[in-house]
Coordinates of C-alpha atoms in Angstrom, one line a residue:
M14 CA -1.8 6.4 29.4
E15 CA -1.5 5.3 25.7
K16 CA 1.3 3.2 24.6
E17 CA 3.6 5.6 22.4
K18 CA 4.3 3.1 19.0
R19 CA 7.2 2.6 17.1
I20 CA 8.9 4.1 14.6
I21 CA 9.1 1.8 11.7
E22 CA 11.4 3.6 9.5
E23 CA 10.5 1.4 6.1
Y24 CA 8.0 -0.8 5.2
T25 CA 7.1 -2.3 0.7
V26 CA 3.5 -1.0 0.0
L27 CA 2.4 -2.3 -3.5
K28 CA 1.9 0.6 -6.1
E29 CA 0.6 -2.0 -8.7
G30 CA -1.1 -5.2 -7.0
G31 CA -0.8 -8.6 -9.5
S32 CA -1.6 -12.2 -9.9
G33 CA 0.2 -15.2 -10.0
E34 CA 0.0 -19.3 -10.8
I35 CA 1.1 -22.2 -9.5
I36 CA 0.4 -25.5 -9.8
E37 CA 0.7 -28.4 -7.2
K38 CA -0.7 -31.6 -7.7
K39 CA -2.9 -30.7 -10.2
S40 CA -4.8 -28.3 -7.9
R41 CA -4.7 -24.5 -9.6
F42 CA -3.6 -22.0 -6.7
I43 CA -3.9 -18.3 -8.3
A44 CA -3.3 -15.7 -5.8
T45 CA -4.0 -11.8 -6.1
L46 CA -2.8 -9.2 -4.7
C47 CA -4.1 -5.7 -4.5
P48 CA -2.8 -2.5 -2.2
V49 CA -6.0 -0.8 0.6
E50 CA -5.8 1.8 2.6
S51 CA -8.5 0.4 5.1
E52 CA -10.8 -3.1 6.3
E53 CA -13.7 -1.8 4.1
E54 CA -11.6 -1.7 1.4
A55 CA -9.9 -5.0 2.4
S56 CA -13.5 -6.8 2.7
A57 CA -14.2 -5.1 -0.7
F58 CA -11.1 -6.4 -2.8
I59 CA -11.9 -10.1 -1.4
E60 CA -15.5 -10.3 -1.8
A61 CA -14.2 -9.3 -5.2
V62 CA -12.2 -11.4 -5.7
K63 CA -14.7 -14.7 -4.7
K64 CA -16.7 -13.2 -7.0
K65 CA -14.7 -13.9 -10.2
Y66 CA -13.7 -17.2 -8.7
W67 CA -16.9 -18.7 -7.6
D68 CA -16.6 -21.7 -9.4
A69 CA -13.3 -22.0 -6.8
R70 CA -12.8 -24.7 -4.1
H71 CA -11.4 -22.4 -1.6
N72 CA -10.9 -18.7 -1.9
C73 CA -8.5 -18.1 1.6
S74 CA -7.4 -14.1 2.1
A75 CA -5.4 -12.0 4.3
F76 CA -5.0 -8.1 4.7
V77 CA -2.7 -6.3 6.6
I78 CA -2.8 -2.1 7.4
G79 CA -1.0 0.1 8.9
A80 CA 3.3 0.7 9.5
N81 CA 2.7 -0.9 12.4
A82 CA 0.8 -4.2 10.8
E83 CA -2.0 -2.7 13.0
L84 CA -4.7 -4.2 11.5
T85 CA -4.1 -8.0 10.5
R86 CA -6.9 -10.9 9.4
C87 CA -6.5 -13.8 7.5
S88 CA -9.1 -16.9 6.9
D89 CA -8.5 -20.3 5.4
D90 CA -12.3 -20.6 3.8
G91 CA -12.6 -24.1 4.3
E92 CA -9.3 -25.3 4.9
P93 CA -7.9 -27.2 7.4
S94 CA -7.5 -24.6 10.1
G95 CA -3.9 -22.9 9.9
T96 CA -2.7 -24.3 6.9
A97 CA -3.8 -21.1 4.0
G98 CA -4.8 -17.8 5.8
R99 CA -2.3 -17.9 8.3
P100 CA 0.6 -18.6 5.9
M101 CA -0.4 -16.2 3.4
L102 CA -0.7 -13.7 6.7
E103 CA 3.4 -14.3 7.5
V104 CA 4.3 -13.7 4.1
L105 CA 3.4 -10.1 3.6
L106 CA 4.4 -9.5 7.0
T107 CA 7.8 -10.9 6.5
E108 CA 8.4 -9.3 3.5
R109 CA 7.2 -6.3 5.1
I110 CA 4.9 -5.5 3.3
R111 CA 1.7 -3.0 4.5
N112 CA -1.4 -1.9 3.1
A113 CA -1.9 -4.8 1.1
A114 CA -4.8 -7.4 1.1
V115 CA -4.2 -11.3 -1.1
V116 CA -7.0 -13.8 -2.0
V117 CA -5.1 -16.9 -3.2
T118 CA -7.9 -19.3 -5.3
R119 CA -7.9 -22.8 -5.3
Y120 CA -9.5 -25.3 -8.1
F121 CA -8.2 -28.7 -6.9
G122 CA -7.0 -30.9 -8.6
G123 CA -8.0 -34.5 -7.2
T124 CA -5.3 -35.1 -4.4
L125 CA -5.4 -34.3 -0.6
L126 CA -2.0 -32.2 -0.4
G127 CA -1.7 -33.0 3.3
T128 CA -1.2 -29.8 5.9
G129 CA 2.9 -29.6 5.0
G130 CA 1.9 -29.1 1.2
L131 CA -1.0 -26.3 2.0
V132 CA 0.8 -24.6 3.9
R133 CA 3.9 -24.2 1.4
A134 CA 1.3 -24.0 -1.6
Y135 CA -0.5 -20.9 -0.2
T136 CA 3.1 -20.0 0.3
Q137 CA 4.3 -20.3 -2.7
A138 CA 1.3 -18.6 -4.0
V139 CA 1.5 -15.8 -2.2
K140 CA 5.2 -15.1 -2.9
E141 CA 4.9 -15.8 -7.2
G142 CA 1.6 -12.9 -6.3
L143 CA 4.3 -10.3 -5.1
R144 CA 6.6 -11.0 -7.7
K145 CA 4.1 -10.5 -10.6
S146 CA 3.7 -7.4 -8.4
R147 CA 5.1 -3.4 -8.7
T148 CA 6.3 -2.5 -5.3
A149 CA 7.7 0.3 -4.1
Q150 CA 9.1 1.6 -0.1
M151 CA 7.6 3.9 2.2
R152 CA 10.5 5.8 4.6
Y153 CA 9.6 7.8 7.9
G154 CA 11.4 10.9 7.5
T155 CA 11.8 14.7 8.1
K156 CA 10.9 17.2 5.8
L157 CA 13.5 20.3 6.4
R158 CA 13.7 24.0 4.9
M159 CA 17.7 24.7 4.0
E160 CA 18.3 28.7 3.2
T161 CA 22.2 29.6 2.3
D162 CA 23.2 32.4 0.0
Y163 CA 24.2 31.2 -3.3
N164 CA 27.7 30.5 -2.8
G165 CA 26.6 27.7 -0.1
V166 CA 24.2 25.8 -2.6
G167 CA 26.6 24.0 -4.9
K168 CA 27.8 22.5 -1.9
L169 CA 24.4 21.5 -0.1
L170 CA 23.5 20.5 -4.0
H171 CA 26.5 18.1 -3.9
L172 CA 26.4 17.1 0.0
L173 CA 22.2 16.0 -1.2
E174 CA 23.5 14.2 -4.3
K175 CA 26.6 12.2 -2.2
R176 CA 22.9 11.0 0.3
G177 CA 21.2 9.9 -3.2
L178 CA 18.7 12.8 -1.9
K179 CA 17.2 15.3 -4.1
A180 CA 15.1 18.8 -3.7
A181 CA 11.6 18.4 -3.9
D182 CA 11.6 22.1 -3.8
S183 CA 13.9 25.1 -4.0
E184 CA 13.3 29.0 -4.5
Y185 CA 15.5 31.7 -5.4
G186 CA 15.3 34.9 -4.6
Q187 CA 18.3 37.0 -1.6
A188 CA 19.1 33.6 -0.8
V189 CA 18.2 30.1 -2.1
T190 CA 16.0 27.7 -0.4
L191 CA 15.9 23.7 -0.6
W192 CA 13.3 21.9 0.4
V193 CA 14.5 18.3 1.5
T194 CA 12.9 15.7 3.0
A195 CA 15.6 13.4 4.5
P196 CA 15.1 9.6 6.0
F197 CA 14.7 9.8 10.0
S198 CA 17.9 8.0 10.5
Q199 CA 19.8 10.2 8.2
K200 CA 18.5 13.9 10.1
E201 CA 21.2 14.7 12.6
S202 CA 24.3 13.8 10.8
L203 CA 22.8 15.6 7.6
I204 CA 22.6 19.3 9.7
K205 CA 26.0 18.9 10.6
E206 CA 27.5 18.3 7.3
A207 CA 25.3 20.6 5.6
T208 CA 26.2 23.6 8.5
E209 CA 30.1 22.6 8.3
A210 CA 29.7 22.5 4.3
T211 CA 28.6 26.1 4.2
G212 CA 30.3 27.5 7.0
G213 CA 27.8 27.9 9.0
K214 CA 25.6 29.7 5.9
C215 CA 22.9 27.2 6.5
R216 CA 19.5 28.0 8.2
I217 CA 17.8 24.6 8.4
E218 CA 14.3 24.2 10.0
E219 CA 12.3 21.0 10.3
E220 CA 8.6 20.9 8.8
E221 CA 7.2 18.1 9.6
N222 CA 8.1 14.6 10.1
G223 CA 5.7 11.4 8.5
Y224 CA 5.8 8.8 6.2
Y225 CA 7.0 9.6 1.9
L226 CA 7.1 7.1 -0.9
D227 CA 11.4 7.2 -1.5
I228 CA 12.0 8.3 -5.3
G229 CA 15.4 9.2 -4.2
G230 CA 14.5 11.8 -1.3
K231 CA 11.3 13.4 -3.2
R232 CA 7.7 12.4 -1.4
Q233 CA 5.3 12.0 -3.4

């Protein structure tokens, strides 16, 4: 029997990759990040960066794919084992970054950094690259169909606003129907409060569970 996957309630993705650079004892460390959805995309990105910086001493890489970090890979690309790829991957995992790949390019400055120095340099380079990237939060939530009468819709909208949520869609007919995606942890309390706020005149159906890009409760 396959073990049930643990639900990660939220994680971070790259909306737009970026590039950051640090200098350590005259060695240049250039971190380039990119959003990826598969191992093939990650591999293609890594190869493209290696081609761009073909004259560099090292192009170390790491990527993580899946909400539960189901797939991870890293490469030291000639640096001493464990001094580049693994520290780079640890930054992504610690920051809860998912579906992302990073390559840190090193142009050697003539001075050896030692094991600790390399770990710090590759770690800081990835952090600098993340600082120059645009990120967004993915949340695990439930899409709810909420139907009420015209007397209750104002109370529903007030409740949603108080929780920082917005209706992704609405339909005004004989009754008013709102579609709202709420964080999974808020589902039960939201249903309870919506029912109480409308005096029991709110029919609520759960349509689907899944991850959504958090822009104030709207699915994107």
